[in-house]
Amino acid sequence: MSAQQTLPPYAEALGIVIDHDEAGEPVLRVEFSTRVQGRPGFLHGGAMSGLMEMAAFAALRAELAARGEASMQLKPVNIQVEFMRGGTEQVTYAKGTVTRAGRRVALVNAEAWQDDRTKPIALAQIKVLLIPAE
Amino acid sequence: MSNPPSPSPPTHVLPPGTRFDPSLASRMMTRHGHGGWLGLTYHAHGEDWVELSLPWREELVGIDGAGVLASGPIISLMDNATSMSVWTRSGKFVPHATLDLRVDYMRAARPGNTVIGRGECYKLTRTISFIRGIAHDGDPADPVAHVIGTFMATHGPYR
């Protein structure tokens, strides 16, 4: 289901793709390029955040689709990002985990990692309003 | 777990300790990499604040084809503007890393509008800088987002 999701123009333009599916939750990937580079040699924190945001939305869409609410509109309320390690010049992955999706609001965690999944480079927590399509 | 060889020391954009002039430095810092790709440009600055602008473009749209900017570009805009506000307040370039950033979205930016990010450093200690800011798309009294966060000096103190 989630593998068929299309990511928004921002994701496509940055080179963010769905890598694979993990128990219904999509894992996203972005290759290192100058488009995502911050200070020389490192991944930009904003690009990291953007990747985690896309992963969070993809996980939430997958969950909503599974319960027959694929047409729900999503509106971000806020995001809190913790940067734990510098991202280096290599591929970066991110996955969202839906912590709680009620009828009106959802809380999604996301994490980003590079070569070692047990050492995430950043965490994000995103709150999203769920708006039924008219 | 293998320990990959340590990467060579980072080359900073500017030599640490360089006097920081936001109007000059931001022109250089927004030319390359992610900031350059986003099209971030210098807008204005004061003693402890810096404004950068993010021009709207189709590629940066994030939600449901409604022409609404993704939040990623807004986070990047605010990360860069607040980062530069720290060096502006400190008066010199001090290598640092973003520890955390929280963004509250008041409303979607209007499709087609340039977004201005105003970052302010409201407190500087030896190693931690506290920042806040807003993003607006024309009217600073009606912001698109509020931001708050911290940076940590990584290669010597801020002051």
PDB file of C-alpha atoms in Angstrom:
ATOM      1  CA  MET A   1       0.000   0.000   0.000  1.00  0.00           C
ATOM      2  CA  SER A   2       2.555   2.553   1.124  1.00  0.00           C
ATOM      3  CA  ALA A   3       4.960   1.609  -1.648  1.00  0.00           C
ATOM      4  CA  GLN A   4       2.413   3.049  -4.069  1.00  0.00           C
ATOM      5  CA  GLN A   5       2.263   6.360  -2.246  1.00  0.00           C
ATOM      6  CA  THR A   6       3.442   9.317  -4.234  1.00  0.00           C
ATOM      7  CA  LEU A   7       5.588  11.785  -2.384  1.00  0.00           C
ATOM      8  CA  PRO A   8       5.019  15.540  -2.832  1.00  0.00           C
ATOM      9  CA  PRO A   9       7.073  17.720  -5.226  1.00  0.00           C
ATOM     10  CA  TYR A  10       9.396  18.838  -2.395  1.00  0.00           C
ATOM     11  CA  ALA A  11      10.421  15.219  -1.732  1.00  0.00           C
ATOM     12  CA  GLU A  12      10.883  14.458  -5.400  1.00  0.00           C
ATOM     13  CA  ALA A  13      12.959  17.582  -5.976  1.00  0.00           C
ATOM     14  CA  LEU A  14      15.263  16.797  -3.058  1.00  0.00           C
ATOM     15  CA  GLY A  15      15.669  13.207  -4.228  1.00  0.00           C
ATOM     16  CA  ILE A  16      13.681  11.622  -1.376  1.00  0.00           C
ATOM     17  CA  VAL A  17      12.288   8.207  -2.341  1.00  0.00           C
ATOM     18  CA  ILE A  18      10.497   5.350  -0.629  1.00  0.00           C
ATOM     19  CA  ASP A  19      13.199   2.730  -0.026  1.00  0.00           C
ATOM     20  CA  HIS A  20      11.107  -0.121   1.316  1.00  0.00           C
ATOM     21  CA  ASP A  21       8.201  -0.971   3.534  1.00  0.00           C
ATOM     22  CA  GLU A  22       8.630  -2.101   7.132  1.00  0.00           C
ATOM     23  CA  ALA A  23       5.514  -3.639   8.708  1.00  0.00           C
ATOM     24  CA  GLY A  24       3.295  -1.208   6.851  1.00  0.00           C
ATOM     25  CA  GLU A  25       5.475   1.807   7.593  1.00  0.00           C
ATOM     26  CA  PRO A  26       7.513   3.172   4.695  1.00  0.00           C
ATOM     27  CA  VAL A  27      11.240   3.796   5.075  1.00  0.00           C
ATOM     28  CA  LEU A  28      12.384   6.827   3.084  1.00  0.00           C
ATOM     29  CA  ARG A  29      15.834   7.474   1.702  1.00  0.00           C
ATOM     30  CA  VAL A  30      17.789  10.406   0.334  1.00  0.00           C
ATOM     31  CA  GLU A  31      21.184  10.184  -1.346  1.00  0.00           C
ATOM     32  CA  PHE A  32      23.792  12.717  -0.341  1.00  0.00           C
ATOM     33  CA  SER A  33      24.142  15.569  -2.844  1.00  0.00           C
ATOM     34  CA  THR A  34      24.855  19.298  -2.779  1.00  0.00           C
ATOM     35  CA  ARG A  35      21.081  19.785  -2.591  1.00  0.00           C
ATOM     36  CA  VAL A  36      21.028  18.442   0.973  1.00  0.00           C
ATOM     37  CA  GLN A  37      24.426  19.695   2.100  1.00  0.00           C
ATOM     38  CA  GLY A  38      24.763  22.208   4.927  1.00  0.00           C
ATOM     39  CA  ARG A  39      28.231  23.151   6.135  1.00  0.00           C
ATOM     40  CA  PRO A  40      30.937  21.545   4.008  1.00  0.00           C
ATOM     41  CA  GLY A  41      30.887  17.759   4.328  1.00  0.00           C
ATOM     42  CA  PHE A  42      27.658  17.577   6.313  1.00  0.00           C
ATOM     43  CA  LEU A  43      23.960  17.060   5.785  1.00  0.00           C
ATOM     44  CA  HIS A  44      21.836  20.194   6.373  1.00  0.00           C
ATOM     45  CA  GLY A  45      19.636  20.008   9.487  1.00  0.00           C
ATOM     46  CA  GLY A  46      16.710  21.370   7.501  1.00  0.00           C
ATOM     47  CA  ALA A  47      17.076  18.644   4.879  1.00  0.00           C
ATOM     48  CA  MET A  48      17.197  16.058   7.685  1.00  0.00           C
ATOM     49  CA  SER A  49      14.030  17.583   9.132  1.00  0.00           C
ATOM     50  CA  GLY A  50      12.366  17.624   5.731  1.00  0.00           C
ATOM     51  CA  LEU A  51      13.174  13.934   5.248  1.00  0.00           C
ATOM     52  CA  MET A  52      11.762  13.028   8.675  1.00  0.00           C
ATOM     53  CA  GLU A  53       8.669  15.122   8.004  1.00  0.00           C
ATOM     54  CA  MET A  54       8.097  13.252   4.720  1.00  0.00           C
ATOM     55  CA  ALA A  55       8.600   9.918   6.544  1.00  0.00           C
ATOM     56  CA  ALA A  56       6.146  10.942   9.253  1.00  0.00           C
ATOM     57  CA  PHE A  57       3.505  11.929   6.702  1.00  0.00           C
ATOM     58  CA  ALA A  58       4.061   8.729   4.715  1.00  0.00           C
ATOM     59  CA  ALA A  59       3.613   6.598   7.865  1.00  0.00           C
ATOM     60  CA  LEU A  60       0.471   8.508   8.785  1.00  0.00           C
ATOM     61  CA  ARG A  61      -0.972   8.193   5.262  1.00  0.00           C
ATOM     62  CA  ALA A  62      -0.300   4.455   5.320  1.00  0.00           C
ATOM     63  CA  GLU A  63      -2.083   4.128   8.661  1.00  0.00           C
ATOM     64  CA  LEU A  64      -5.051   6.227   7.523  1.00  0.00           C
ATOM     65  CA  ALA A  65      -5.289   4.233   4.287  1.00  0.00           C
ATOM     66  CA  ALA A  66      -5.334   0.997   6.317  1.00  0.00           C
ATOM     67  CA  ARG A  67      -8.374   2.214   8.187  1.00  0.00           C
ATOM     68  CA  GLY A  68     -10.142   3.466   5.073  1.00  0.00           C
ATOM     69  CA  GLU A  69      -9.421   7.167   5.547  1.00  0.00           C
ATOM     70  CA  ALA A  70      -6.988   7.737   2.697  1.00  0.00           C
ATOM     71  CA  SER A  71      -8.702  10.953   1.643  1.00  0.00           C
ATOM     72  CA  MET A  72      -8.083  12.666   4.979  1.00  0.00           C
ATOM     73  CA  GLN A  73      -6.264  15.979   4.626  1.00  0.00           C
ATOM     74  CA  LEU A  74      -3.216  16.462   6.825  1.00  0.00           C
ATOM     75  CA  LYS A  75      -2.263  19.788   8.346  1.00  0.00           C
ATOM     76  CA  PRO A  76       0.924  20.052  10.426  1.00  0.00           C
ATOM     77  CA  VAL A  77       0.489  21.813  13.792  1.00  0.00           C
ATOM     78  CA  ASN A  78       4.065  21.663  15.018  1.00  0.00           C
ATOM     79  CA  ILE A  79       7.325  19.786  14.830  1.00  0.00           C
ATOM     80  CA  GLN A  80      10.078  19.313  17.400  1.00  0.00           C
ATOM     81  CA  VAL A  81      13.424  18.150  16.071  1.00  0.00           C
ATOM     82  CA  GLU A  82      16.392  16.905  18.133  1.00  0.00           C
ATOM     83  CA  PHE A  83      19.708  16.810  16.287  1.00  0.00           C
ATOM     84  CA  MET A  84      21.963  14.217  17.845  1.00  0.00           C
ATOM     85  CA  ARG A  85      24.785  13.656  15.402  1.00  0.00           C
ATOM     86  CA  GLY A  86      26.111  15.386  12.332  1.00  0.00           C
ATOM     87  CA  GLY A  87      24.963  13.681   9.146  1.00  0.00           C
ATOM     88  CA  THR A  88      27.876  12.957   6.833  1.00  0.00           C
ATOM     89  CA  GLU A  89      28.203  12.541   3.059  1.00  0.00           C
ATOM     90  CA  GLN A  90      26.283   9.298   2.670  1.00  0.00           C
ATOM     91  CA  VAL A  91      22.772   7.995   2.193  1.00  0.00           C
ATOM     92  CA  THR A  92      20.271   8.923   4.925  1.00  0.00           C
ATOM     93  CA  TYR A  93      17.142   6.978   5.898  1.00  0.00           C
ATOM     94  CA  ALA A  94      14.082   8.008   7.887  1.00  0.00           C
ATOM     95  CA  LYS A  95      11.017   6.244   9.179  1.00  0.00           C
ATOM     96  CA  GLY A  96       7.917   7.584  10.877  1.00  0.00           C
ATOM     97  CA  THR A  97       6.019   5.755  13.606  1.00  0.00           C
ATOM     98  CA  VAL A  98       2.425   6.701  14.275  1.00  0.00           C
ATOM     99  CA  THR A  99       2.277   6.989  18.058  1.00  0.00           C
ATOM    100  CA  ARG A 100      -1.356   7.983  18.217  1.00  0.00           C
ATOM    101  CA  ALA A 101      -3.802   8.733  15.438  1.00  0.00           C
ATOM    102  CA  GLY A 102      -7.175   9.713  16.835  1.00  0.00           C
ATOM    103  CA  ARG A 103     -10.087  11.135  14.902  1.00  0.00           C
ATOM    104  CA  ARG A 104      -8.872  14.720  14.805  1.00  0.00           C
ATOM    105  CA  VAL A 105      -5.200  14.781  15.634  1.00  0.00           C
ATOM    106  CA  ALA A 106      -2.230  12.479  15.208  1.00  0.00           C
ATOM    107  CA  LEU A 107       1.159  12.320  16.882  1.00  0.00           C
ATOM    108  CA  VAL A 108       3.942  10.839  14.781  1.00  0.00           C
ATOM    109  CA  ASN A 109       7.561  10.206  15.767  1.00  0.00           C
ATOM    110  CA  ALA A 110      10.266   9.978  13.147  1.00  0.00           C
ATOM    111  CA  GLU A 111      13.915   9.142  13.212  1.00  0.00           C
ATOM    112  CA  ALA A 112      16.743   9.526  10.745  1.00  0.00           C
ATOM    113  CA  TRP A 113      19.868   7.413  10.535  1.00  0.00           C
ATOM    114  CA  GLN A 114      22.762   6.715   8.164  1.00  0.00           C
ATOM    115  CA  ASP A 115      25.008   3.641   8.132  1.00  0.00           C
ATOM    116  CA  ASP A 116      24.136   2.488  11.659  1.00  0.00           C
ATOM    117  CA  ARG A 117      20.475   2.266  12.504  1.00  0.00           C
ATOM    118  CA  THR A 118      21.201   1.971  16.222  1.00  0.00           C
ATOM    119  CA  LYS A 119      22.779   5.434  16.110  1.00  0.00           C
ATOM    120  CA  PRO A 120      20.061   7.781  14.848  1.00  0.00           C
ATOM    121  CA  ILE A 121      21.293  11.210  13.771  1.00  0.00           C
ATOM    122  CA  ALA A 122      18.012  12.996  14.541  1.00  0.00           C
ATOM    123  CA  LEU A 123      14.563  12.532  16.031  1.00  0.00           C
ATOM    124  CA  ALA A 124      11.375  14.419  15.277  1.00  0.00           C
ATOM    125  CA  GLN A 125       7.938  14.544  16.799  1.00  0.00           C
ATOM    126  CA  ILE A 126       5.175  15.901  14.626  1.00  0.00           C
ATOM    127  CA  LYS A 127       1.588  16.763  15.488  1.00  0.00           C
ATOM    128  CA  VAL A 128      -0.863  16.727  12.601  1.00  0.00           C
ATOM    129  CA  LEU A 129      -4.489  17.824  12.367  1.00  0.00           C
ATOM    130  CA  LEU A 130      -6.693  15.364  10.480  1.00  0.00           C
ATOM    131  CA  ILE A 131      -9.284  17.086   8.354  1.00  0.00           C
ATOM    132  CA  PRO A 132     -11.958  14.937   6.679  1.00  0.00           C
ATOM    133  CA  ALA A 133     -12.201  15.663   2.946  1.00  0.00           C
ATOM    134  CA  GLU A 134     -15.489  17.372   2.026  1.00  0.00           C
TER     135      GLU A 134
ATOM    136  CA  MET B   1      29.299  -2.457  14.740  1.00  0.00           C
ATOM    137  CA  SER B   2      32.252  -1.350  12.687  1.00  0.00           C
ATOM    138  CA  ASN B   3      33.911   1.901  13.486  1.00  0.00           C
ATOM    139  CA  PRO B   4      34.464   3.670  10.210  1.00  0.00           C
ATOM    140  CA  PRO B   5      37.626   5.763  10.056  1.00  0.00           C
ATOM    141  CA  SER B   6      36.998   9.252  11.402  1.00  0.00           C
ATOM    142  CA  PRO B   7      36.199  11.681   8.636  1.00  0.00           C
ATOM    143  CA  SER B   8      38.804  14.339   7.976  1.00  0.00           C
ATOM    144  CA  PRO B   9      38.266  17.497  10.055  1.00  0.00           C
ATOM    145  CA  PRO B  10      35.405  19.623   8.716  1.00  0.00           C
ATOM    146  CA  THR B  11      36.320  22.591   6.653  1.00  0.00           C
ATOM    147  CA  HIS B  12      34.302  25.472   7.975  1.00  0.00           C
ATOM    148  CA  VAL B  13      32.618  27.965   5.732  1.00  0.00           C
ATOM    149  CA  LEU B  14      34.682  30.686   7.406  1.00  0.00           C
ATOM    150  CA  PRO B  15      37.753  30.418   9.635  1.00  0.00           C
ATOM    151  CA  PRO B  16      36.508  30.271  13.255  1.00  0.00           C
ATOM    152  CA  GLY B  17      36.677  33.694  14.923  1.00  0.00           C
ATOM    153  CA  THR B  18      36.242  35.671  11.705  1.00  0.00           C
ATOM    154  CA  ARG B  19      34.369  38.927  12.279  1.00  0.00           C
ATOM    155  CA  PHE B  20      30.815  38.147  11.154  1.00  0.00           C
ATOM    156  CA  ASP B  21      29.086  40.490   8.753  1.00  0.00           C
ATOM    157  CA  PRO B  22      25.652  38.977   8.060  1.00  0.00           C
ATOM    158  CA  SER B  23      25.041  40.822   4.813  1.00  0.00           C
ATOM    159  CA  LEU B  24      28.342  39.605   3.326  1.00  0.00           C
ATOM    160  CA  ALA B  25      28.530  36.167   4.913  1.00  0.00           C
ATOM    161  CA  SER B  26      24.958  35.186   4.205  1.00  0.00           C
ATOM    162  CA  ARG B  27      25.510  35.952   0.539  1.00  0.00           C
ATOM    163  CA  MET B  28      28.330  33.447   0.539  1.00  0.00           C
ATOM    164  CA  MET B  29      26.628  30.890   2.775  1.00  0.00           C
ATOM    165  CA  THR B  30      23.410  30.786   0.823  1.00  0.00           C
ATOM    166  CA  ARG B  31      25.080  30.311  -2.540  1.00  0.00           C
ATOM    167  CA  HIS B  32      25.949  26.624  -2.142  1.00  0.00           C
ATOM    168  CA  GLY B  33      24.438  23.447  -0.785  1.00  0.00           C
ATOM    169  CA  HIS B  34      20.948  23.137   0.589  1.00  0.00           C
ATOM    170  CA  GLY B  35      20.501  26.887   1.159  1.00  0.00           C
ATOM    171  CA  GLY B  36      21.530  27.555  -2.424  1.00  0.00           C
ATOM    172  CA  TRP B  37      19.162  24.918  -3.746  1.00  0.00           C
ATOM    173  CA  LEU B  38      16.323  26.470  -1.746  1.00  0.00           C
ATOM    174  CA  GLY B  39      17.205  29.912  -3.104  1.00  0.00           C
ATOM    175  CA  LEU B  40      17.704  31.510   0.319  1.00  0.00           C
ATOM    176  CA  THR B  41      18.930  35.105   0.110  1.00  0.00           C
ATOM    177  CA  TYR B  42      19.881  37.827   2.562  1.00  0.00           C
ATOM    178  CA  HIS B  43      17.073  40.221   3.428  1.00  0.00           C
ATOM    179  CA  ALA B  44      18.045  42.342   6.468  1.00  0.00           C
ATOM    180  CA  HIS B  45      19.764  42.250   9.843  1.00  0.00           C
ATOM    181  CA  GLY B  46      20.131  44.077  13.166  1.00  0.00           C
ATOM    182  CA  GLU B  47      22.276  43.631  16.284  1.00  0.00           C
ATOM    183  CA  ASP B  48      20.955  40.205  17.186  1.00  0.00           C
ATOM    184  CA  TRP B  49      18.726  39.228  14.286  1.00  0.00           C
ATOM    185  CA  VAL B  50      18.956  38.217  10.642  1.00  0.00           C
ATOM    186  CA  GLU B  51      16.278  37.949   7.987  1.00  0.00           C
ATOM    187  CA  LEU B  52      16.595  35.635   4.999  1.00  0.00           C
ATOM    188  CA  SER B  53      14.068  35.180   2.221  1.00  0.00           C
ATOM    189  CA  LEU B  54      12.769  32.003   0.625  1.00  0.00           C
ATOM    190  CA  PRO B  55      11.150  32.557  -2.777  1.00  0.00           C
ATOM    191  CA  TRP B  56       8.132  30.340  -3.512  1.00  0.00           C
ATOM    192  CA  ARG B  57       8.510  27.755  -6.244  1.00  0.00           C
ATOM    193  CA  GLU B  58       6.519  24.745  -7.368  1.00  0.00           C
ATOM    194  CA  GLU B  59       9.299  22.303  -6.429  1.00  0.00           C
ATOM    195  CA  LEU B  60       9.011  23.201  -2.758  1.00  0.00           C
ATOM    196  CA  VAL B  61       5.332  22.325  -2.459  1.00  0.00           C
ATOM    197  CA  GLY B  62       4.617  19.789   0.250  1.00  0.00           C
ATOM    198  CA  ILE B  63       0.970  19.134   0.715  1.00  0.00           C
ATOM    199  CA  ASP B  64      -1.751  17.770  -1.496  1.00  0.00           C
ATOM    200  CA  GLY B  65      -0.987  19.801  -4.591  1.00  0.00           C
ATOM    201  CA  ALA B  66      -2.511  22.896  -2.992  1.00  0.00           C
ATOM    202  CA  GLY B  67       0.568  24.982  -3.735  1.00  0.00           C
ATOM    203  CA  VAL B  68       1.414  25.073  -0.034  1.00  0.00           C
ATOM    204  CA  LEU B  69       5.120  24.993   0.805  1.00  0.00           C
ATOM    205  CA  ALA B  70       6.391  21.899   2.614  1.00  0.00           C
ATOM    206  CA  SER B  71       7.536  22.571   6.141  1.00  0.00           C
ATOM    207  CA  GLY B  72      11.039  21.316   5.353  1.00  0.00           C
ATOM    208  CA  PRO B  73      12.003  24.494   3.489  1.00  0.00           C
ATOM    209  CA  ILE B  74      10.581  26.616   6.327  1.00  0.00           C
ATOM    210  CA  ILE B  75      12.668  24.676   8.865  1.00  0.00           C
ATOM    211  CA  SER B  76      15.790  25.130   6.709  1.00  0.00           C
ATOM    212  CA  LEU B  77      15.071  28.850   6.314  1.00  0.00           C
ATOM    213  CA  MET B  78      14.679  29.271  10.074  1.00  0.00           C
ATOM    214  CA  ASP B  79      17.675  27.064  10.883  1.00  0.00           C
ATOM    215  CA  ASN B  80      19.872  29.266   8.692  1.00  0.00           C
ATOM    216  CA  ALA B  81      18.403  32.614   9.793  1.00  0.00           C
ATOM    217  CA  THR B  82      18.621  31.767  13.508  1.00  0.00           C
ATOM    218  CA  SER B  83      22.122  30.317  13.081  1.00  0.00           C
ATOM    219  CA  MET B  84      23.307  33.557  11.502  1.00  0.00           C
ATOM    220  CA  SER B  85      21.605  35.600  14.234  1.00  0.00           C
ATOM    221  CA  VAL B  86      23.870  33.862  16.777  1.00  0.00           C
ATOM    222  CA  TRP B  87      27.043  34.903  14.912  1.00  0.00           C
ATOM    223  CA  THR B  88      25.593  38.366  14.413  1.00  0.00           C
ATOM    224  CA  ARG B  89      25.030  38.762  18.159  1.00  0.00           C
ATOM    225  CA  SER B  90      28.384  37.200  18.961  1.00  0.00           C
ATOM    226  CA  GLY B  91      30.107  39.417  16.393  1.00  0.00           C
ATOM    227  CA  LYS B  92      32.171  36.557  15.028  1.00  0.00           C
ATOM    228  CA  PHE B  93      31.824  33.245  13.263  1.00  0.00           C
ATOM    229  CA  VAL B  94      31.838  30.412  15.834  1.00  0.00           C
ATOM    230  CA  PRO B  95      31.263  26.880  14.525  1.00  0.00           C
ATOM    231  CA  HIS B  96      28.154  25.433  16.135  1.00  0.00           C
ATOM    232  CA  ALA B  97      25.521  22.749  15.710  1.00  0.00           C
ATOM    233  CA  THR B  98      21.744  22.923  16.011  1.00  0.00           C
ATOM    234  CA  LEU B  99      20.693  20.995  19.120  1.00  0.00           C
ATOM    235  CA  ASP B 100      16.964  21.327  18.699  1.00  0.00           C
ATOM    236  CA  LEU B 101      14.364  23.290  16.835  1.00  0.00           C
ATOM    237  CA  ARG B 102      10.635  23.504  17.383  1.00  0.00           C
ATOM    238  CA  VAL B 103       8.375  24.998  14.759  1.00  0.00           C
ATOM    239  CA  ASP B 104       4.724  25.919  15.346  1.00  0.00           C
ATOM    240  CA  TYR B 105       2.771  26.374  12.158  1.00  0.00           C
ATOM    241  CA  MET B 106       0.200  29.174  12.487  1.00  0.00           C
ATOM    242  CA  ARG B 107      -1.094  28.791   8.959  1.00  0.00           C
ATOM    243  CA  ALA B 108       0.035  27.726   5.501  1.00  0.00           C
ATOM    244  CA  ALA B 109       2.173  30.181   3.535  1.00  0.00           C
ATOM    245  CA  ARG B 110       0.241  31.628   0.603  1.00  0.00           C
ATOM    246  CA  PRO B 111       1.138  29.953  -2.698  1.00  0.00           C
ATOM    247  CA  GLY B 112       3.368  32.245  -4.721  1.00  0.00           C
ATOM    248  CA  ASN B 113       4.480  34.395  -1.800  1.00  0.00           C
ATOM    249  CA  THR B 114       8.108  34.760  -0.761  1.00  0.00           C
ATOM    250  CA  VAL B 115       8.577  33.720   2.860  1.00  0.00           C
ATOM    251  CA  ILE B 116      10.755  35.890   5.102  1.00  0.00           C
ATOM    252  CA  GLY B 117      12.452  34.149   8.013  1.00  0.00           C
ATOM    253  CA  ARG B 118      13.524  36.332  10.910  1.00  0.00           C
ATOM    254  CA  GLY B 119      15.860  34.645  13.351  1.00  0.00           C
ATOM    255  CA  GLU B 120      16.822  36.234  16.668  1.00  0.00           C
ATOM    256  CA  CYS B 121      19.417  35.190  19.224  1.00  0.00           C
ATOM    257  CA  TYR B 122      17.942  36.227  22.577  1.00  0.00           C
ATOM    258  CA  LYS B 123      20.586  34.747  24.860  1.00  0.00           C
ATOM    259  CA  LEU B 124      24.157  33.695  24.418  1.00  0.00           C
ATOM    260  CA  THR B 125      26.130  31.742  27.034  1.00  0.00           C
ATOM    261  CA  ARG B 126      29.675  30.415  26.580  1.00  0.00           C
ATOM    262  CA  THR B 127      28.509  27.267  24.832  1.00  0.00           C
ATOM    263  CA  ILE B 128      24.749  27.491  24.246  1.00  0.00           C
ATOM    264  CA  SER B 129      22.802  30.027  22.212  1.00  0.00           C
ATOM    265  CA  PHE B 130      19.049  30.414  22.567  1.00  0.00           C
ATOM    266  CA  ILE B 131      17.162  31.434  19.477  1.00  0.00           C
ATOM    267  CA  ARG B 132      13.644  32.219  18.391  1.00  0.00           C
ATOM    268  CA  GLY B 133      12.068  33.532  15.254  1.00  0.00           C
ATOM    269  CA  ILE B 134       9.104  33.903  12.971  1.00  0.00           C
ATOM    270  CA  ALA B 135       8.429  33.202   9.332  1.00  0.00           C
ATOM    271  CA  HIS B 136       5.936  35.406   7.500  1.00  0.00           C
ATOM    272  CA  ASP B 137       4.860  35.864   3.919  1.00  0.00           C
ATOM    273  CA  GLY B 138       4.369  39.609   3.769  1.00  0.00           C
ATOM    274  CA  ASP B 139       2.902  40.703   7.101  1.00  0.00           C
ATOM    275  CA  PRO B 140       5.145  40.159  10.145  1.00  0.00           C
ATOM    276  CA  ALA B 141       2.046  40.591  12.346  1.00  0.00           C
ATOM    277  CA  ASP B 142       0.472  37.522  10.746  1.00  0.00           C
ATOM    278  CA  PRO B 143       3.252  34.917  10.858  1.00  0.00           C
ATOM    279  CA  VAL B 144       3.238  31.586   9.081  1.00  0.00           C
ATOM    280  CA  ALA B 145       5.313  30.003  11.836  1.00  0.00           C
ATOM    281  CA  HIS B 146       7.006  30.589  15.179  1.00  0.00           C
ATOM    282  CA  VAL B 147      10.298  28.914  15.969  1.00  0.00           C
ATOM    283  CA  ILE B 148      12.345  28.316  19.114  1.00  0.00           C
ATOM    284  CA  GLY B 149      15.537  26.334  19.610  1.00  0.00           C
ATOM    285  CA  THR B 150      19.143  26.066  20.746  1.00  0.00           C
ATOM    286  CA  PHE B 151      22.605  25.764  19.218  1.00  0.00           C
ATOM    287  CA  MET B 152      25.823  24.555  20.822  1.00  0.00           C
ATOM    288  CA  ALA B 153      29.303  25.912  20.067  1.00  0.00           C
ATOM    289  CA  THR B 154      31.374  22.950  18.879  1.00  0.00           C
ATOM    290  CA  HIS B 155      34.903  24.314  18.411  1.00  0.00           C
ATOM    291  CA  GLY B 156      35.395  26.812  21.246  1.00  0.00           C
ATOM    292  CA  PRO B 157      33.120  29.229  23.124  1.00  0.00           C
ATOM    293  CA  TYR B 158      30.842  31.892  21.669  1.00  0.00           C
ATOM    294  CA  ARG B 159      32.454  34.544  23.887  1.00  0.00           C
TER     295      ARG B 159
END
